[in-house]
């Protein structure tokens, strides 16, 4: 009958409707942010007592004759005088009450702890056995040895100094609001760390003449992307704020 046909048609339509769950999607959490939006520190006045000066990878592999990467960065280092400026800044920052942080990188000789050893720069680290833990190459440059009271970031294996390390925990433990960045490579580890610090809500300063990389094109990010995620300035200008 017509009634039976209508009933069958309605039943078919009901079957074809997608099932919509009444359960709500998990709330998006802001756990990856150090500061909530209302508390973000970007653009605030710099309080030296709440500042970390983070020196990234001042290790013999980069800094010293005999390091496997020294030849690639030497020209840039010499042009800016970044090593001498960094060493002097570390001393001034300690005296002024800022916290000095060091973020070295190292790998097991077999690269088993390299987080992405099949691609890009980390593939180069694995293939050339760079920054092998326990080696002279992975040691700090003599002028950049950590001093009592400094913080040495643990377990840096990748480019960005945050993932897999205790950097964020140490920044929180020391009440840090402003992160000042220097080191190697300008367009790699320094830039990666800058971007994450910015996303986490820190006030970020990058020192344009206290970083080095392998080419003029790479160094040019100090006048490009650095301004999108930090306040770029020279060491001399930053020292006036201490």
PDB file of C-alpha atoms in Angstrom:
ATOM      1  CA  UNK A   1       0.000   0.000   0.000  1.00  0.00           C
ATOM      2  CA  UNK A   2       0.940   3.658  -0.283  1.00  0.00           C
ATOM      3  CA  UNK A   3       1.301   3.877   3.494  1.00  0.00           C
ATOM      4  CA  UNK A   4       3.764   0.997   3.535  1.00  0.00           C
ATOM      5  CA  UNK A   5       5.781   2.549   0.681  1.00  0.00           C
ATOM      6  CA  UNK A   6       5.990   5.890   2.503  1.00  0.00           C
ATOM      7  CA  UNK A   7       7.095   4.166   5.686  1.00  0.00           C
ATOM      8  CA  UNK A   8       9.847   2.304   3.809  1.00  0.00           C
ATOM      9  CA  UNK A   9      11.044   5.511   2.120  1.00  0.00           C
ATOM     10  CA  UNK A  10      11.272   7.362   5.441  1.00  0.00           C
ATOM     11  CA  UNK A  11      13.188   4.447   6.972  1.00  0.00           C
ATOM     12  CA  UNK A  12      15.664   4.506   4.086  1.00  0.00           C
ATOM     13  CA  UNK A  13      16.255   8.236   4.530  1.00  0.00           C
ATOM     14  CA  UNK A  14      16.894   7.763   8.213  1.00  0.00           C
ATOM     15  CA  UNK A  15      19.448   5.031   7.492  1.00  0.00           C
ATOM     16  CA  UNK A  16      21.264   7.243   5.007  1.00  0.00           C
ATOM     17  CA  UNK A  17      21.676  10.168   7.439  1.00  0.00           C
ATOM     18  CA  UNK A  18      25.178  10.466   8.903  1.00  0.00           C
ATOM     19  CA  UNK A  19      25.423   9.635  12.553  1.00  0.00           C
ATOM     20  CA  UNK A  20      26.312  12.720  14.571  1.00  0.00           C
ATOM     21  CA  UNK A  21      27.905  12.026  17.915  1.00  0.00           C
ATOM     22  CA  UNK A  22      26.584  13.946  20.873  1.00  0.00           C
ATOM     23  CA  UNK A  23      30.048  13.912  22.417  1.00  0.00           C
ATOM     24  CA  UNK A  24      31.947  17.179  22.145  1.00  0.00           C
ATOM     25  CA  UNK A  25      35.402  17.259  20.627  1.00  0.00           C
ATOM     26  CA  UNK A  26      38.209  17.508  23.167  1.00  0.00           C
ATOM     27  CA  UNK A  27      38.921  21.117  24.021  1.00  0.00           C
ATOM     28  CA  UNK A  28      41.989  22.577  22.364  1.00  0.00           C
ATOM     29  CA  UNK A  29      44.463  23.073  25.140  1.00  0.00           C
ATOM     30  CA  UNK A  30      47.065  25.815  25.407  1.00  0.00           C
ATOM     31  CA  UNK A  31      49.597  23.586  27.137  1.00  0.00           C
ATOM     32  CA  UNK A  32      52.244  24.432  24.541  1.00  0.00           C
ATOM     33  CA  UNK A  33      52.068  28.107  25.502  1.00  0.00           C
ATOM     34  CA  UNK A  34      54.188  29.201  28.423  1.00  0.00           C
ATOM     35  CA  UNK A  35      52.031  32.297  28.906  1.00  0.00           C
ATOM     36  CA  UNK A  36      48.310  32.644  28.360  1.00  0.00           C
ATOM     37  CA  UNK A  37      47.388  35.317  25.769  1.00  0.00           C
ATOM     38  CA  UNK A  38      46.574  37.887  28.427  1.00  0.00           C
ATOM     39  CA  UNK A  39      49.939  37.270  30.083  1.00  0.00           C
ATOM     40  CA  UNK A  40      52.211  37.109  27.012  1.00  0.00           C
ATOM     41  CA  UNK A  41      55.403  39.101  27.495  1.00  0.00           C
ATOM     42  CA  UNK A  42      56.198  40.176  23.943  1.00  0.00           C
ATOM     43  CA  UNK A  43      56.920  43.894  23.670  1.00  0.00           C
ATOM     44  CA  UNK A  44      57.073  44.470  27.408  1.00  0.00           C
ATOM     45  CA  UNK A  45      59.833  46.393  29.154  1.00  0.00           C
ATOM     46  CA  UNK A  46      62.938  44.309  29.704  1.00  0.00           C
ATOM     47  CA  UNK A  47      63.580  43.419  33.335  1.00  0.00           C
ATOM     48  CA  UNK A  48      67.170  42.195  33.551  1.00  0.00           C
ATOM     49  CA  UNK A  49      66.345  40.040  36.577  1.00  0.00           C
ATOM     50  CA  UNK A  50      63.745  38.225  34.468  1.00  0.00           C
ATOM     51  CA  UNK A  51      65.964  37.838  31.405  1.00  0.00           C
ATOM     52  CA  UNK A  52      67.805  34.792  30.056  1.00  0.00           C
ATOM     53  CA  UNK A  53      70.638  35.295  27.593  1.00  0.00           C
ATOM     54  CA  UNK A  54      70.690  32.024  25.679  1.00  0.00           C
ATOM     55  CA  UNK A  55      73.924  31.108  23.887  1.00  0.00           C
ATOM     56  CA  UNK A  56      73.289  28.361  21.345  1.00  0.00           C
ATOM     57  CA  UNK A  57      75.996  25.848  20.356  1.00  0.00           C
ATOM     58  CA  UNK A  58      79.213  27.711  21.193  1.00  0.00           C
ATOM     59  CA  UNK A  59      81.059  24.446  20.688  1.00  0.00           C
ATOM     60  CA  UNK A  60      84.376  23.638  19.058  1.00  0.00           C
ATOM     61  CA  UNK A  61      82.658  22.045  16.069  1.00  0.00           C
ATOM     62  CA  UNK A  62      81.677  25.603  15.077  1.00  0.00           C
ATOM     63  CA  UNK A  63      83.913  27.952  16.989  1.00  0.00           C
ATOM     64  CA  UNK A  64      87.406  26.546  16.742  1.00  0.00           C
ATOM     65  CA  UNK A  65      90.018  25.634  14.147  1.00  0.00           C
ATOM     66  CA  UNK A  66      89.793  21.871  13.747  1.00  0.00           C
ATOM     67  CA  UNK A  67      86.040  21.790  14.182  1.00  0.00           C
ATOM     68  CA  UNK A  68      84.357  20.161  11.207  1.00  0.00           C
ATOM     69  CA  UNK A  69      82.079  23.161  10.638  1.00  0.00           C
ATOM     70  CA  UNK A  70      84.458  25.940  11.595  1.00  0.00           C
ATOM     71  CA  UNK A  71      85.540  26.642   8.023  1.00  0.00           C
ATOM     72  CA  UNK A  72      81.928  27.074   6.956  1.00  0.00           C
ATOM     73  CA  UNK A  73      81.159  29.739   9.585  1.00  0.00           C
ATOM     74  CA  UNK A  74      84.558  31.387  10.082  1.00  0.00           C
ATOM     75  CA  UNK A  75      84.000  34.204   7.583  1.00  0.00           C
ATOM     76  CA  UNK A  76      80.708  35.179   9.169  1.00  0.00           C
ATOM     77  CA  UNK A  77      82.172  34.933  12.675  1.00  0.00           C
ATOM     78  CA  UNK A  78      85.060  37.169  11.709  1.00  0.00           C
ATOM     79  CA  UNK A  79      82.837  39.757  10.054  1.00  0.00           C
ATOM     80  CA  UNK A  80      80.714  40.265  13.152  1.00  0.00           C
ATOM     81  CA  UNK A  81      83.228  39.456  15.881  1.00  0.00           C
ATOM     82  CA  UNK A  82      80.437  37.396  17.414  1.00  0.00           C
ATOM     83  CA  UNK A  83      82.576  35.120  19.572  1.00  0.00           C
ATOM     84  CA  UNK A  84      84.381  37.946  21.353  1.00  0.00           C
ATOM     85  CA  UNK A  85      81.157  39.918  21.716  1.00  0.00           C
ATOM     86  CA  UNK A  86      79.345  36.897  23.117  1.00  0.00           C
ATOM     87  CA  UNK A  87      81.997  36.145  25.702  1.00  0.00           C
ATOM     88  CA  UNK A  88      82.053  39.753  26.880  1.00  0.00           C
ATOM     89  CA  UNK A  89      78.251  39.877  26.954  1.00  0.00           C
ATOM     90  CA  UNK A  90      78.041  36.742  29.077  1.00  0.00           C
ATOM     91  CA  UNK A  91      80.200  38.375  31.738  1.00  0.00           C
ATOM     92  CA  UNK A  92      78.237  41.629  31.635  1.00  0.00           C
ATOM     93  CA  UNK A  93      74.916  39.805  31.804  1.00  0.00           C
ATOM     94  CA  UNK A  94      75.981  37.841  34.885  1.00  0.00           C
ATOM     95  CA  UNK A  95      77.155  40.987  36.612  1.00  0.00           C
ATOM     96  CA  UNK A  96      73.901  42.780  35.806  1.00  0.00           C
ATOM     97  CA  UNK A  97      71.800  39.939  37.200  1.00  0.00           C
ATOM     98  CA  UNK A  98      70.547  38.320  34.014  1.00  0.00           C
ATOM     99  CA  UNK A  99      70.602  34.531  33.806  1.00  0.00           C
ATOM    100  CA  UNK A 100      73.058  33.039  31.335  1.00  0.00           C
ATOM    101  CA  UNK A 101      71.846  29.900  29.536  1.00  0.00           C
ATOM    102  CA  UNK A 102      73.861  27.598  27.262  1.00  0.00           C
ATOM    103  CA  UNK A 103      72.271  25.237  24.738  1.00  0.00           C
ATOM    104  CA  UNK A 104      74.826  22.756  23.377  1.00  0.00           C
ATOM    105  CA  UNK A 105      73.908  20.005  20.946  1.00  0.00           C
ATOM    106  CA  UNK A 106      75.336  16.487  20.862  1.00  0.00           C
ATOM    107  CA  UNK A 107      74.626  13.061  19.426  1.00  0.00           C
ATOM    108  CA  UNK A 108      75.657   9.494  20.043  1.00  0.00           C
ATOM    109  CA  UNK A 109      78.320   8.378  17.581  1.00  0.00           C
ATOM    110  CA  UNK A 110      75.864   6.040  15.860  1.00  0.00           C
ATOM    111  CA  UNK A 111      73.283   8.859  15.611  1.00  0.00           C
ATOM    112  CA  UNK A 112      70.677   6.666  17.287  1.00  0.00           C
ATOM    113  CA  UNK A 113      69.388   9.703  19.192  1.00  0.00           C
ATOM    114  CA  UNK A 114      69.287  11.997  16.157  1.00  0.00           C
ATOM    115  CA  UNK A 115      65.590  12.904  15.788  1.00  0.00           C
ATOM    116  CA  UNK A 116      65.469  13.117  11.969  1.00  0.00           C
ATOM    117  CA  UNK A 117      68.718  11.679  10.660  1.00  0.00           C
ATOM    118  CA  UNK A 118      67.443  10.889   7.177  1.00  0.00           C
ATOM    119  CA  UNK A 119      66.687  14.441   6.077  1.00  0.00           C
ATOM    120  CA  UNK A 120      68.294  17.845   5.743  1.00  0.00           C
ATOM    121  CA  UNK A 121      70.826  19.271   8.136  1.00  0.00           C
ATOM    122  CA  UNK A 122      70.290  16.524  10.696  1.00  0.00           C
ATOM    123  CA  UNK A 123      71.185  13.983   8.010  1.00  0.00           C
ATOM    124  CA  UNK A 124      74.442  15.907   7.608  1.00  0.00           C
ATOM    125  CA  UNK A 125      75.049  15.730  11.355  1.00  0.00           C
ATOM    126  CA  UNK A 126      74.599  11.962  11.262  1.00  0.00           C
ATOM    127  CA  UNK A 127      76.604  11.343   8.111  1.00  0.00           C
ATOM    128  CA  UNK A 128      79.562  13.479   9.166  1.00  0.00           C
ATOM    129  CA  UNK A 129      79.434  12.452  12.839  1.00  0.00           C
ATOM    130  CA  UNK A 130      79.124  16.035  14.039  1.00  0.00           C
ATOM    131  CA  UNK A 131      78.935  17.057  17.704  1.00  0.00           C
ATOM    132  CA  UNK A 132      79.624  13.527  18.934  1.00  0.00           C
ATOM    133  CA  UNK A 133      78.995  13.384  22.668  1.00  0.00           C
ATOM    134  CA  UNK A 134      82.133  13.187  24.769  1.00  0.00           C
ATOM    135  CA  UNK A 135      84.344  14.494  21.960  1.00  0.00           C
ATOM    136  CA  UNK A 136      86.444  17.655  21.793  1.00  0.00           C
ATOM    137  CA  UNK A 137      84.203  18.801  18.940  1.00  0.00           C
ATOM    138  CA  UNK A 138      81.175  18.904  21.242  1.00  0.00           C
ATOM    139  CA  UNK A 139      83.014  20.752  24.031  1.00  0.00           C
ATOM    140  CA  UNK A 140      82.341  24.413  24.726  1.00  0.00           C
ATOM    141  CA  UNK A 141      84.777  26.964  23.329  1.00  0.00           C
ATOM    142  CA  UNK A 142      87.204  27.975  26.115  1.00  0.00           C
ATOM    143  CA  UNK A 143      85.831  31.518  26.196  1.00  0.00           C
ATOM    144  CA  UNK A 144      82.242  30.291  26.534  1.00  0.00           C
ATOM    145  CA  UNK A 145      82.580  27.777  29.336  1.00  0.00           C
ATOM    146  CA  UNK A 146      79.550  27.764  31.656  1.00  0.00           C
ATOM    147  CA  UNK A 147      80.180  29.463  34.961  1.00  0.00           C
ATOM    148  CA  UNK A 148      78.669  28.795  38.408  1.00  0.00           C
ATOM    149  CA  UNK A 149      75.058  29.894  38.355  1.00  0.00           C
ATOM    150  CA  UNK A 150      74.645  29.431  34.603  1.00  0.00           C
ATOM    151  CA  UNK A 151      72.065  27.018  33.210  1.00  0.00           C
ATOM    152  CA  UNK A 152      73.148  24.355  30.709  1.00  0.00           C
ATOM    153  CA  UNK A 153      70.184  23.081  28.704  1.00  0.00           C
ATOM    154  CA  UNK A 154      70.050  19.292  28.674  1.00  0.00           C
ATOM    155  CA  UNK A 155      69.340  16.856  25.829  1.00  0.00           C
ATOM    156  CA  UNK A 156      69.352  19.176  22.827  1.00  0.00           C
ATOM    157  CA  UNK A 157      69.382  16.846  19.820  1.00  0.00           C
ATOM    158  CA  UNK A 158      67.386  18.799  17.264  1.00  0.00           C
ATOM    159  CA  UNK A 159      67.561  22.328  15.911  1.00  0.00           C
ATOM    160  CA  UNK A 160      64.981  24.142  18.026  1.00  0.00           C
ATOM    161  CA  UNK A 161      66.264  24.319  21.621  1.00  0.00           C
ATOM    162  CA  UNK A 162      62.809  23.607  23.113  1.00  0.00           C
ATOM    163  CA  UNK A 163      61.639  20.124  21.980  1.00  0.00           C
ATOM    164  CA  UNK A 164      62.966  17.267  24.093  1.00  0.00           C
ATOM    165  CA  UNK A 165      64.982  19.517  26.417  1.00  0.00           C
ATOM    166  CA  UNK A 166      64.526  21.140  29.804  1.00  0.00           C
ATOM    167  CA  UNK A 167      64.766  24.668  28.378  1.00  0.00           C
ATOM    168  CA  UNK A 168      61.164  25.669  29.032  1.00  0.00           C
ATOM    169  CA  UNK A 169      61.198  24.170  32.522  1.00  0.00           C
ATOM    170  CA  UNK A 170      64.398  26.061  33.344  1.00  0.00           C
ATOM    171  CA  UNK A 171      62.998  29.329  31.995  1.00  0.00           C
ATOM    172  CA  UNK A 172      59.903  28.903  34.153  1.00  0.00           C
ATOM    173  CA  UNK A 173      61.934  27.909  37.211  1.00  0.00           C
ATOM    174  CA  UNK A 174      64.015  31.062  36.874  1.00  0.00           C
ATOM    175  CA  UNK A 175      61.040  33.367  36.355  1.00  0.00           C
ATOM    176  CA  UNK A 176      62.181  34.355  32.862  1.00  0.00           C
ATOM    177  CA  UNK A 177      60.063  36.663  30.706  1.00  0.00           C
ATOM    178  CA  UNK A 178      62.600  37.876  28.113  1.00  0.00           C
ATOM    179  CA  UNK A 179      64.800  35.509  26.096  1.00  0.00           C
ATOM    180  CA  UNK A 180      67.850  36.992  24.357  1.00  0.00           C
ATOM    181  CA  UNK A 181      69.298  34.776  21.629  1.00  0.00           C
ATOM    182  CA  UNK A 182      72.791  34.394  20.186  1.00  0.00           C
ATOM    183  CA  UNK A 183      74.774  31.620  18.532  1.00  0.00           C
ATOM    184  CA  UNK A 184      74.800  29.158  15.648  1.00  0.00           C
ATOM    185  CA  UNK A 185      73.394  28.908  13.076  1.00  0.00           C
ATOM    186  CA  UNK A 186      71.686  32.227  12.491  1.00  0.00           C
ATOM    187  CA  UNK A 187      69.109  30.761  10.112  1.00  0.00           C
ATOM    188  CA  UNK A 188      68.797  27.360  11.731  1.00  0.00           C
ATOM    189  CA  UNK A 189      68.994  26.705  15.484  1.00  0.00           C
ATOM    190  CA  UNK A 190      68.827  30.366  16.495  1.00  0.00           C
ATOM    191  CA  UNK A 191      65.908  31.062  14.180  1.00  0.00           C
ATOM    192  CA  UNK A 192      64.061  27.881  15.176  1.00  0.00           C
ATOM    193  CA  UNK A 193      64.407  28.694  18.864  1.00  0.00           C
ATOM    194  CA  UNK A 194      63.375  32.312  18.275  1.00  0.00           C
ATOM    195  CA  UNK A 195      60.153  31.249  16.581  1.00  0.00           C
ATOM    196  CA  UNK A 196      59.180  28.841  19.353  1.00  0.00           C
ATOM    197  CA  UNK A 197      60.026  31.284  22.144  1.00  0.00           C
ATOM    198  CA  UNK A 198      57.813  33.819  20.396  1.00  0.00           C
ATOM    199  CA  UNK A 199      54.932  31.347  20.034  1.00  0.00           C
ATOM    200  CA  UNK A 200      55.205  30.451  23.709  1.00  0.00           C
ATOM    201  CA  UNK A 201      54.675  34.067  24.692  1.00  0.00           C
ATOM    202  CA  UNK A 202      58.150  35.178  25.709  1.00  0.00           C
ATOM    203  CA  UNK A 203      59.534  38.582  24.935  1.00  0.00           C
ATOM    204  CA  UNK A 204      62.272  37.721  22.425  1.00  0.00           C
ATOM    205  CA  UNK A 205      65.413  39.654  21.490  1.00  0.00           C
ATOM    206  CA  UNK A 206      67.837  38.473  18.825  1.00  0.00           C
ATOM    207  CA  UNK A 207      71.416  39.740  18.710  1.00  0.00           C
ATOM    208  CA  UNK A 208      72.202  40.318  15.060  1.00  0.00           C
ATOM    209  CA  UNK A 209      75.985  40.526  15.465  1.00  0.00           C
ATOM    210  CA  UNK A 210      76.253  37.664  17.952  1.00  0.00           C
ATOM    211  CA  UNK A 211      75.182  34.910  15.602  1.00  0.00           C
ATOM    212  CA  UNK A 212      76.818  33.299  12.590  1.00  0.00           C
ATOM    213  CA  UNK A 213      76.017  30.989   9.705  1.00  0.00           C
ATOM    214  CA  UNK A 214      77.471  29.642   6.485  1.00  0.00           C
ATOM    215  CA  UNK A 215      76.501  32.322   3.958  1.00  0.00           C
ATOM    216  CA  UNK A 216      75.565  35.966   3.523  1.00  0.00           C
ATOM    217  CA  UNK A 217      72.123  34.852   2.374  1.00  0.00           C
ATOM    218  CA  UNK A 218      71.635  32.881   5.581  1.00  0.00           C
ATOM    219  CA  UNK A 219      72.816  35.752   7.748  1.00  0.00           C
ATOM    220  CA  UNK A 220      70.379  38.076   5.987  1.00  0.00           C
ATOM    221  CA  UNK A 221      67.477  36.672   8.036  1.00  0.00           C
ATOM    222  CA  UNK A 222      68.620  39.032  10.798  1.00  0.00           C
ATOM    223  CA  UNK A 223      67.119  41.788   8.656  1.00  0.00           C
ATOM    224  CA  UNK A 224      64.163  39.702   7.512  1.00  0.00           C
ATOM    225  CA  UNK A 225      62.327  37.029   9.474  1.00  0.00           C
ATOM    226  CA  UNK A 226      63.963  38.006  12.772  1.00  0.00           C
ATOM    227  CA  UNK A 227      61.806  41.114  12.858  1.00  0.00           C
ATOM    228  CA  UNK A 228      58.658  39.009  12.590  1.00  0.00           C
ATOM    229  CA  UNK A 229      59.332  37.001  15.743  1.00  0.00           C
ATOM    230  CA  UNK A 230      61.640  39.139  17.885  1.00  0.00           C
ATOM    231  CA  UNK A 231      63.214  42.516  18.448  1.00  0.00           C
ATOM    232  CA  UNK A 232      66.530  42.335  16.572  1.00  0.00           C
ATOM    233  CA  UNK A 233      69.373  44.505  17.843  1.00  0.00           C
ATOM    234  CA  UNK A 234      73.135  44.638  18.138  1.00  0.00           C
ATOM    235  CA  UNK A 235      75.012  43.486  21.201  1.00  0.00           C
ATOM    236  CA  UNK A 236      75.987  47.085  21.950  1.00  0.00           C
ATOM    237  CA  UNK A 237      72.337  48.181  21.914  1.00  0.00           C
ATOM    238  CA  UNK A 238      71.318  45.318  24.181  1.00  0.00           C
ATOM    239  CA  UNK A 239      74.137  46.019  26.621  1.00  0.00           C
ATOM    240  CA  UNK A 240      72.683  49.495  27.131  1.00  0.00           C
ATOM    241  CA  UNK A 241      69.606  47.788  28.566  1.00  0.00           C
ATOM    242  CA  UNK A 242      71.550  45.867  31.208  1.00  0.00           C
TER     243      UNK A 242
END
